[in-house]
Short mmCIF file of C-alpha atoms in Angstrom, two decimals:
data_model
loop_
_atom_site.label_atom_id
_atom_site.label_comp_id
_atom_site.label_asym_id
_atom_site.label_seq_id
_atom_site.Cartn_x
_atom_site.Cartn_y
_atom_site.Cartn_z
CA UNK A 1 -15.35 28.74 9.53
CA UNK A 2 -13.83 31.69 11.72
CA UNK A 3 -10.43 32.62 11.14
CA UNK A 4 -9.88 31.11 14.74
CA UNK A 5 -11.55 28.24 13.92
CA UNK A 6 -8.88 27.70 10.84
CA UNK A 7 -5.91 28.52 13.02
CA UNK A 8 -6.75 26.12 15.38
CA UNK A 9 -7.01 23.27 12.94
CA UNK A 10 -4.14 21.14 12.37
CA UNK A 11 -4.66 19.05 9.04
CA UNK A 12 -2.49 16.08 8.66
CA UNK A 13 -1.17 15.29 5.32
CA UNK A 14 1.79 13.16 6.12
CA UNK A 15 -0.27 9.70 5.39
CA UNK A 16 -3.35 7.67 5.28
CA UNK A 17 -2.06 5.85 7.82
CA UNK A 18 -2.80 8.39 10.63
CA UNK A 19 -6.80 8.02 10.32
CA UNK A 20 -9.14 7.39 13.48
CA UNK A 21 -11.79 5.06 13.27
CA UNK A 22 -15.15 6.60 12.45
CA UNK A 23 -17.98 6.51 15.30
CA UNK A 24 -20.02 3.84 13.35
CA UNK A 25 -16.85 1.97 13.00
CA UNK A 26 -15.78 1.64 17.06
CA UNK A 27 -19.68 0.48 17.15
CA UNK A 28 -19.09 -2.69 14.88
CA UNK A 29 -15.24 -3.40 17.07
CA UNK A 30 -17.40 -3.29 20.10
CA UNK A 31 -20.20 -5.46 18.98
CA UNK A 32 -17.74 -8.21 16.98
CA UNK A 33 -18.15 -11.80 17.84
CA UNK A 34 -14.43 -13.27 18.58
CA UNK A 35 -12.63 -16.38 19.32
CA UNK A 36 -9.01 -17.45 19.83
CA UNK A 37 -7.70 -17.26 16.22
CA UNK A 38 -4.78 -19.19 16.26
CA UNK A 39 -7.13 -21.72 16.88
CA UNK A 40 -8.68 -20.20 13.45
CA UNK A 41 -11.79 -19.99 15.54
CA UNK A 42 -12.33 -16.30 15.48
CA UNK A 43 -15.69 -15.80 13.10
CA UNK A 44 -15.18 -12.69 12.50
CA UNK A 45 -11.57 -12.72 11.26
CA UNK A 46 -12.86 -15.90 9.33
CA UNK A 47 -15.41 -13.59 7.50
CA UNK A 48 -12.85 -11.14 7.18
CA UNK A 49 -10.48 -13.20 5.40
CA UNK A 50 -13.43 -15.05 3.30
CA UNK A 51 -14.32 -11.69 1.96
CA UNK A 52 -11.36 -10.34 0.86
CA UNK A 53 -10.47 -13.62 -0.59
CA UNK A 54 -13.43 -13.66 -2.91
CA UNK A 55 -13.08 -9.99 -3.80
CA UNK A 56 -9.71 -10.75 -5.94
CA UNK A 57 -11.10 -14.38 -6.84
CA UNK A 58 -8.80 -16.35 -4.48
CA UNK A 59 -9.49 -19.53 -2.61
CA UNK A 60 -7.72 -17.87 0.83
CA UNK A 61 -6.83 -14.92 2.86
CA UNK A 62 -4.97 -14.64 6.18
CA UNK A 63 -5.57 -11.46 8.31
CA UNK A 64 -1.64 -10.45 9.25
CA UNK A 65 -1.30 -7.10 11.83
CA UNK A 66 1.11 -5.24 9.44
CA UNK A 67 1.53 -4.89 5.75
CA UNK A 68 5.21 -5.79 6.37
CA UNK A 69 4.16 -8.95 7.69
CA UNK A 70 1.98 -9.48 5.00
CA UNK A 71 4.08 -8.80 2.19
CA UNK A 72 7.21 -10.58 4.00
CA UNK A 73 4.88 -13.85 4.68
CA UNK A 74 3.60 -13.77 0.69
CA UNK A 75 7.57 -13.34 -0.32
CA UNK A 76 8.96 -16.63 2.02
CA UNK A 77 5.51 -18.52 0.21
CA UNK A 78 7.19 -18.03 -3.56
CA UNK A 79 10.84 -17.19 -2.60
CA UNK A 80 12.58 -20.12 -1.08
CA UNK A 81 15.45 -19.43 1.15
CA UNK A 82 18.92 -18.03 -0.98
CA UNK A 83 17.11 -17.58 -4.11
CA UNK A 84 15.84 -14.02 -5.39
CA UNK A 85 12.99 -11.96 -5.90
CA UNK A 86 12.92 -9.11 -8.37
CA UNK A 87 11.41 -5.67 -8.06
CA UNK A 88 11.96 -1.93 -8.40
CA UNK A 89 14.37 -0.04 -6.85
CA UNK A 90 11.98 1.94 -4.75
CA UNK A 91 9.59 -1.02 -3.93
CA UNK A 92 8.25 -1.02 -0.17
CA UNK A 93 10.11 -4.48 0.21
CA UNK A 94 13.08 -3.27 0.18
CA UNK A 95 13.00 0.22 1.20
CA UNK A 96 10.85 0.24 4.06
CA UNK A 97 10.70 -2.82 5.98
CA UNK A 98 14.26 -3.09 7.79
CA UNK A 99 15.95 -5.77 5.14
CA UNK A 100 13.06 -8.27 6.44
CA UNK A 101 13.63 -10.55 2.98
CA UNK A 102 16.95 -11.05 3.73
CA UNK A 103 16.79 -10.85 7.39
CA UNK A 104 13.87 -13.19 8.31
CA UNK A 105 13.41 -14.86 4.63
CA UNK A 106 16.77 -15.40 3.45
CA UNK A 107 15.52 -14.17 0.48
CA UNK A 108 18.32 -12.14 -1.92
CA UNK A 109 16.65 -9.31 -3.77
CA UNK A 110 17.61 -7.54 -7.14
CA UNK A 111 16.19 -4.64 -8.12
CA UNK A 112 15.72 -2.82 -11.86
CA UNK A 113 15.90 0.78 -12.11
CA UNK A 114 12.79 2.52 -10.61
CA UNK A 115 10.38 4.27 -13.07
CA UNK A 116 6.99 3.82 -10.84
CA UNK A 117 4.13 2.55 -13.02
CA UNK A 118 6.22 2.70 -16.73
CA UNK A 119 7.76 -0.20 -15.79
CA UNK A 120 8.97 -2.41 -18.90
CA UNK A 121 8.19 -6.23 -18.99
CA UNK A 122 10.81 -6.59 -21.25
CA UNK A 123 13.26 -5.40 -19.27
CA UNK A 124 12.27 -7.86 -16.34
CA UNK A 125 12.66 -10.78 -18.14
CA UNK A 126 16.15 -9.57 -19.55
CA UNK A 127 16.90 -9.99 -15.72
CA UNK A 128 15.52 -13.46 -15.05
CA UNK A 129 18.39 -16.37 -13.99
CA UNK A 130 16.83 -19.32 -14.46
CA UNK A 131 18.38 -22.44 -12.37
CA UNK A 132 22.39 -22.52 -13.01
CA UNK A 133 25.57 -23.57 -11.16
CA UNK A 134 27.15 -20.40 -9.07
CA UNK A 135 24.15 -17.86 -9.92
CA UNK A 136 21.46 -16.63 -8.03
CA UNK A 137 17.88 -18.58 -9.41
CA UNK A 138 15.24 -15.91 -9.66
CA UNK A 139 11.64 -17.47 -8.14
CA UNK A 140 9.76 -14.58 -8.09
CA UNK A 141 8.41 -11.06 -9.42
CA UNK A 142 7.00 -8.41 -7.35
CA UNK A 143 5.26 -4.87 -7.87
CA UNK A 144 3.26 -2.61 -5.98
CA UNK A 145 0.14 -1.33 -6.92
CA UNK A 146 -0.49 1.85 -6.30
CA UNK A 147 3.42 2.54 -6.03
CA UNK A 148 4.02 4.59 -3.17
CA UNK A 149 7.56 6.21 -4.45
CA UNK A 150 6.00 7.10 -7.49
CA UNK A 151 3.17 9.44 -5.89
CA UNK A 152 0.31 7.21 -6.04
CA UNK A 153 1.16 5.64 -9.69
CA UNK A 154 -1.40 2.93 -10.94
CA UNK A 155 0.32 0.21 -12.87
CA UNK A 156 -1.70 0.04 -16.01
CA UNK A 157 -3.87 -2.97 -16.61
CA UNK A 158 -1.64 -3.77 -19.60
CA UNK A 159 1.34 -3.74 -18.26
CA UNK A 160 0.55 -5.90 -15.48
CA UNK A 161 -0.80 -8.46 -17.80
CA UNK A 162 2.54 -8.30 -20.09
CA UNK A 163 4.60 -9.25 -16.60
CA UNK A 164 2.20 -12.19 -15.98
CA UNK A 165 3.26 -13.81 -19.41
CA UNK A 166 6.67 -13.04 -18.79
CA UNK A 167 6.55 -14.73 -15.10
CA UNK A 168 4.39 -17.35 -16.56
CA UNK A 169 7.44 -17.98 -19.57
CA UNK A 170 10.07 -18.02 -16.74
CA UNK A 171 8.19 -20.79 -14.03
CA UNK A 172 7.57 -17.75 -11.18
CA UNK A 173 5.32 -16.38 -8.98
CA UNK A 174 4.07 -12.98 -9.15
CA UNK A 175 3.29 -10.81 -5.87
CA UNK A 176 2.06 -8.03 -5.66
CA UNK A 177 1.91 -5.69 -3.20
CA UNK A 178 -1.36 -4.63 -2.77
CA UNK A 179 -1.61 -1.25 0.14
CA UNK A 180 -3.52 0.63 -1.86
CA UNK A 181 -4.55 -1.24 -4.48
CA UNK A 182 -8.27 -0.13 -3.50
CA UNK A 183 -6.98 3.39 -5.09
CA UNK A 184 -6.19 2.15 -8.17
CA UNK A 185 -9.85 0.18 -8.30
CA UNK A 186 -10.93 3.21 -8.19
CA UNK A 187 -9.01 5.33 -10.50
CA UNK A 188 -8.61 2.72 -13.03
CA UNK A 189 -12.52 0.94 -12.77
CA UNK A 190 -10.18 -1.92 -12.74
CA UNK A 191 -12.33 -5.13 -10.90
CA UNK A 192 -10.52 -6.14 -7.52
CA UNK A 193 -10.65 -10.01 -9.21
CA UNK A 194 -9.73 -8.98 -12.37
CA UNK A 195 -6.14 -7.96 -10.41
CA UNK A 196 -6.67 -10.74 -8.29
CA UNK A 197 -6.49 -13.31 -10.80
CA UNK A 198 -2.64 -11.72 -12.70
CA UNK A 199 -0.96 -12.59 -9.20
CA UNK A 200 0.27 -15.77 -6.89
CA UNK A 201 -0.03 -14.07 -3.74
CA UNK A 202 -0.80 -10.04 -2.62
CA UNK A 203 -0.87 -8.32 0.56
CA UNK A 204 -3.61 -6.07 0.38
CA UNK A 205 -4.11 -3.23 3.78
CA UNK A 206 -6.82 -2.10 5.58
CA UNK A 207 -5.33 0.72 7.80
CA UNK A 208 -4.25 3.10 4.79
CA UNK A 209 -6.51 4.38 2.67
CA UNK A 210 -9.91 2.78 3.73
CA UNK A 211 -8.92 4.12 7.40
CA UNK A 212 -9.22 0.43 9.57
CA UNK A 213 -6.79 1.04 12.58
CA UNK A 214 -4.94 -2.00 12.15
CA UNK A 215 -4.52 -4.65 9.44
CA UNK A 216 -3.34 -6.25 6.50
CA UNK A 217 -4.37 -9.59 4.58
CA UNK A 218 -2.18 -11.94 2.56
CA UNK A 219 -4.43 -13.62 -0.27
CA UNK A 220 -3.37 -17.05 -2.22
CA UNK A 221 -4.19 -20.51 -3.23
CA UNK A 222 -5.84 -22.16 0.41
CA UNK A 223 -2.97 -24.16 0.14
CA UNK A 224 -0.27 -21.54 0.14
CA UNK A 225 -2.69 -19.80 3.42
CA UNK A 226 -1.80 -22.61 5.13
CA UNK A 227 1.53 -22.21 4.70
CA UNK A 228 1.02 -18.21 5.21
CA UNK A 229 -0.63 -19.34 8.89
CA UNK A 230 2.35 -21.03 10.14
CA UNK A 231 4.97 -18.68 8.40
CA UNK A 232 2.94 -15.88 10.65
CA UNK A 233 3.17 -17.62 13.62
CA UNK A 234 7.08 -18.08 13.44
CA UNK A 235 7.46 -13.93 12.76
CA UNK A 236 5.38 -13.36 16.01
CA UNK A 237 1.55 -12.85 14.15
CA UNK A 238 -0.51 -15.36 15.92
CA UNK A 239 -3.22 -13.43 17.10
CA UNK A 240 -6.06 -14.35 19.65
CA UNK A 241 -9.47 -12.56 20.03
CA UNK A 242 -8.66 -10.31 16.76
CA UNK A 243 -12.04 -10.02 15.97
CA UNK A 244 -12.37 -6.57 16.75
CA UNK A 245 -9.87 -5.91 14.85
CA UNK A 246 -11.14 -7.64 12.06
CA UNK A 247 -14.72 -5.78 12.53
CA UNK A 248 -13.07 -2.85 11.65
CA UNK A 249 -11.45 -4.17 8.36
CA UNK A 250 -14.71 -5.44 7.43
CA UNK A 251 -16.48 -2.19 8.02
CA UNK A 252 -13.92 -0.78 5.81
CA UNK A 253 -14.56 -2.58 3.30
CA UNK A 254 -18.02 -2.07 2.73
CA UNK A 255 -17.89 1.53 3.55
CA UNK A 256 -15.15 3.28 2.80
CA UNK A 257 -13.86 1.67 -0.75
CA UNK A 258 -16.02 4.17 -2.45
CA UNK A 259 -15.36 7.15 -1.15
CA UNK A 260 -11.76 6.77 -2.00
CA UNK A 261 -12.64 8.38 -5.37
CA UNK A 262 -13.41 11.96 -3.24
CA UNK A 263 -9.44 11.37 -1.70
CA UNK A 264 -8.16 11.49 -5.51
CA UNK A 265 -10.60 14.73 -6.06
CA UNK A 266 -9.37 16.67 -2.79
CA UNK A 267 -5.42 15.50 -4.18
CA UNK A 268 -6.21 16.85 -7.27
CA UNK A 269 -7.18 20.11 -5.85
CA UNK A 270 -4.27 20.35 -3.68
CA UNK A 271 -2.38 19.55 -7.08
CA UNK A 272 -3.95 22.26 -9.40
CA UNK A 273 -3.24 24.27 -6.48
CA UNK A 274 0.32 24.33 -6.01
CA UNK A 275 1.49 23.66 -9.82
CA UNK A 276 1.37 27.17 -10.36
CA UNK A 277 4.47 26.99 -7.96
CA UNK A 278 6.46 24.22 -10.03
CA UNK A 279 6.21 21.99 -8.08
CA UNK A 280 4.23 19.52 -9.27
CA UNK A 281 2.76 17.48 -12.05
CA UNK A 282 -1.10 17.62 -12.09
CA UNK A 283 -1.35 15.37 -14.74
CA UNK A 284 0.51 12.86 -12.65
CA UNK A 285 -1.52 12.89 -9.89
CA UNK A 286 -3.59 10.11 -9.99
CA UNK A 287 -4.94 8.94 -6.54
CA UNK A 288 -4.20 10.20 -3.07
CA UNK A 289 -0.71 11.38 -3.04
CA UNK A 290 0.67 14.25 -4.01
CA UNK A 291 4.66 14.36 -4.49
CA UNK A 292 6.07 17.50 -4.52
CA UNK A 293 9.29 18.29 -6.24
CA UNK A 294 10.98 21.15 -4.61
CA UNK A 295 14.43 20.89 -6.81
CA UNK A 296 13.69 24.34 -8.05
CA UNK A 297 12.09 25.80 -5.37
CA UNK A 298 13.25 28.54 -3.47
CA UNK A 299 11.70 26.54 0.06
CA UNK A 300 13.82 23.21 0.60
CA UNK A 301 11.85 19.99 2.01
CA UNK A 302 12.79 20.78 5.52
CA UNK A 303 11.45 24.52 5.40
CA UNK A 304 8.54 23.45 3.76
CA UNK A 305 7.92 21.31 7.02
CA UNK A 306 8.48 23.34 9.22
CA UNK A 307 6.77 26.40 8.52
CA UNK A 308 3.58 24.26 6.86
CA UNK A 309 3.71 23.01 10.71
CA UNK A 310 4.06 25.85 12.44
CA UNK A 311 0.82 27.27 10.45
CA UNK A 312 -0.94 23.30 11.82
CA UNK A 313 -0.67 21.50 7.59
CA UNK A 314 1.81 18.45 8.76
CA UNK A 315 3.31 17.17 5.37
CA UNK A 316 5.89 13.90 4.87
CA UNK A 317 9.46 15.29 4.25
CA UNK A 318 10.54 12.71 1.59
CA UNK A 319 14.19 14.05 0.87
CA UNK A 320 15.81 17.22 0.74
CA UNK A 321 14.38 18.29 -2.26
CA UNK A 322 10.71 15.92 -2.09
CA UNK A 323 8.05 16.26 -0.14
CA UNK A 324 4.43 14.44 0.03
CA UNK A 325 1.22 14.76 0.82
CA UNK A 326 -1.59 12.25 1.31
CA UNK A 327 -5.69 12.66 1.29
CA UNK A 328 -7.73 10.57 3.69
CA UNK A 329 -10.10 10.13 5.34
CA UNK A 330 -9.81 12.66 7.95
CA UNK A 331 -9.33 15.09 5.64
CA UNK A 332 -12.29 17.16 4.26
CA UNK A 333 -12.45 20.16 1.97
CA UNK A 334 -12.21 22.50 4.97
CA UNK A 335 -8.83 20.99 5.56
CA UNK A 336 -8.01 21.14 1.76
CA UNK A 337 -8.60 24.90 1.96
CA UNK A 338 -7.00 25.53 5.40
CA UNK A 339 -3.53 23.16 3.49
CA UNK A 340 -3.57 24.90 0.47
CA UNK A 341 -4.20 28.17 1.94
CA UNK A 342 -0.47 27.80 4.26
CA UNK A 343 1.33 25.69 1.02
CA UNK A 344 0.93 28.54 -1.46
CA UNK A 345 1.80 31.12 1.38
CA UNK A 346 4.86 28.84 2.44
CA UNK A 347 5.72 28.36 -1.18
CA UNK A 348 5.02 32.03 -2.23
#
């Protein structure tokens, strides 16, 4: 690559949500058989949603537009109206989608203290109300796998399976949600079913990290879909000829889960990278984010941005001290160099 070439390329690290769809996977939208699929005649968001519900050993998917939606749809199935759901403090629930539990569910939401994937069973079901005049009754459970807040964390098999006997000891459902729970397949070996089977409902996303332009699936008993179809249609989801849409989730799938593992490489190269710098923990870095702590840095968040920008590396501002970066897809090692080339002059 000329020096040109390299100046001219902008690289975005800001999230795997940005991603194109590849050539080969425009050719399978185009070609998708459709239907009307409120109808639930579309056949190829019927495969779609057959697939991913036999990956995690379900009986039922339902193909939502958003992760939002999906994870707001899976929380009205186990959280009836008034009572409460439990999760972290930094869970995607209830920091990034607009109070939608309470707003649209009626759903009241407690939260314990947010330590990403070292979070303590024990601790949850110290928090449980059970059914009791004047308080609260807490119906559900819900973590996110990977956990966003906490750089790309994978909640360890363990763990998970420790929360599951306390849910199971309390009467309530367990959700998780699922965005990029394809990373931590990956990182962890951990079978898709073998997750499947620890929860009651997950959302699980196609346009993150496996690079689909659109889409997100909530996955349950076929009797709590059916539920999930209507609750969709009431928040605006019913979709028509989605098919092509649904083409491209299913090329995802059987293309791109895979390759994930060379997103956690390039991340770990941008990690080893900058850690000289302080601002990062390698060992930490487990998937496709990199969170960078800038506390004692002498570049703050913002001027990070701005001059990473200004060289074309586009990063996530997080905070005013915390910034992130996110491997993808569209991403190769030519933009690793080119990003950690203008980081470690930015940070220098």
């Amino acid at each position: 690559m000329s020096g040109g070439d390299a100046a001219r390329m902008i690289v975005d690290l800001r999230s795997d949500t940005v991603t194109k769809p590849t050539p080969a996977m425009r050719e399978a939208m185009a070609a998708a058989e459709v239907g009307d699929d409120v109808y639930a005649e579309d056949p190829t968001v019927n495969a779609l949603q057959a697939e991913v519900a036999a990956l995690f050993g379900h009986e039922a998917a339902l193909f939502a537009p958003t992760g939002s939606m999906a994870n707001q749809i899976a929380i009205q199935l186990v959280v009836p109206r008034a009572d409460e759901l439990l999760c972290d403090a930094d869970a995607h629930v209830v920091n990034y989608e607009v109070g939608a539990a309470a707003a649209i569910g009626g759903v009241s939401t407690r939260t314990w203290p947010a330590r990403g994937a070292d979070l303590d069973p024990d601790e949850i079901a110290a928090m449980i109300r059970p059914d009791g005049y004047h308080a609260v009754t807490t119906r559900a459970i819900a973590v996110e796998q990977t956990h966003n807040r906490a750089g790309g964390a994978v909640l360890p098999l363990a763990t998970l399976e420790r929360l599951r006997s306390v849910a199971d000891d309390a009467g309530l459902a367990l959700h998780c949600d699922g965005a990029r729970i394809w990373h931590a397949h990956v990182a962890d070996g951990v079978p898709l079913a073998t997750y499947g089977r620890l929860f009651d409902t997950l959302s699980v996303c196609l346009s993150k990290g496996l690079g689909a332009p659109v889409g997100s699936l909530v996955v349950g008993s076929a009797e709590k879909i059916e539920k999930a179809r209507w609750i969709r249609k009431r928040m605006g989801g019913g979709m028509r000829q989605v098919g092509v849409l649904a083409a491209a989730g299913q090329y995802a799938l059987r293309h791109h889960i895979a390759r994930l593992a060379d997103d956690h490489a390039r991340a770990a190269r941008l990690a080893s990278a900058l850690a000289p710098f302080g601002v990062v923990d390698v060992e930490a870095v487990r998937t496709n984010l990199v969170p960078l702590d800038l506390t004692k840095s002498p570049v703050d968040a913002l001027a990070l941005g701005a001059a990473a920008r200004d060289a074309g590396v586009l990063v996530s501002v997080m905070g005013p001290h915390s910034a992130r970066l996110v491997t993808h897809l569209d991403v190769d090692d030519a933009g690793i160099d080119r990003a950690i080339e203008v980081l470690t002059r930015v940070l220098s």
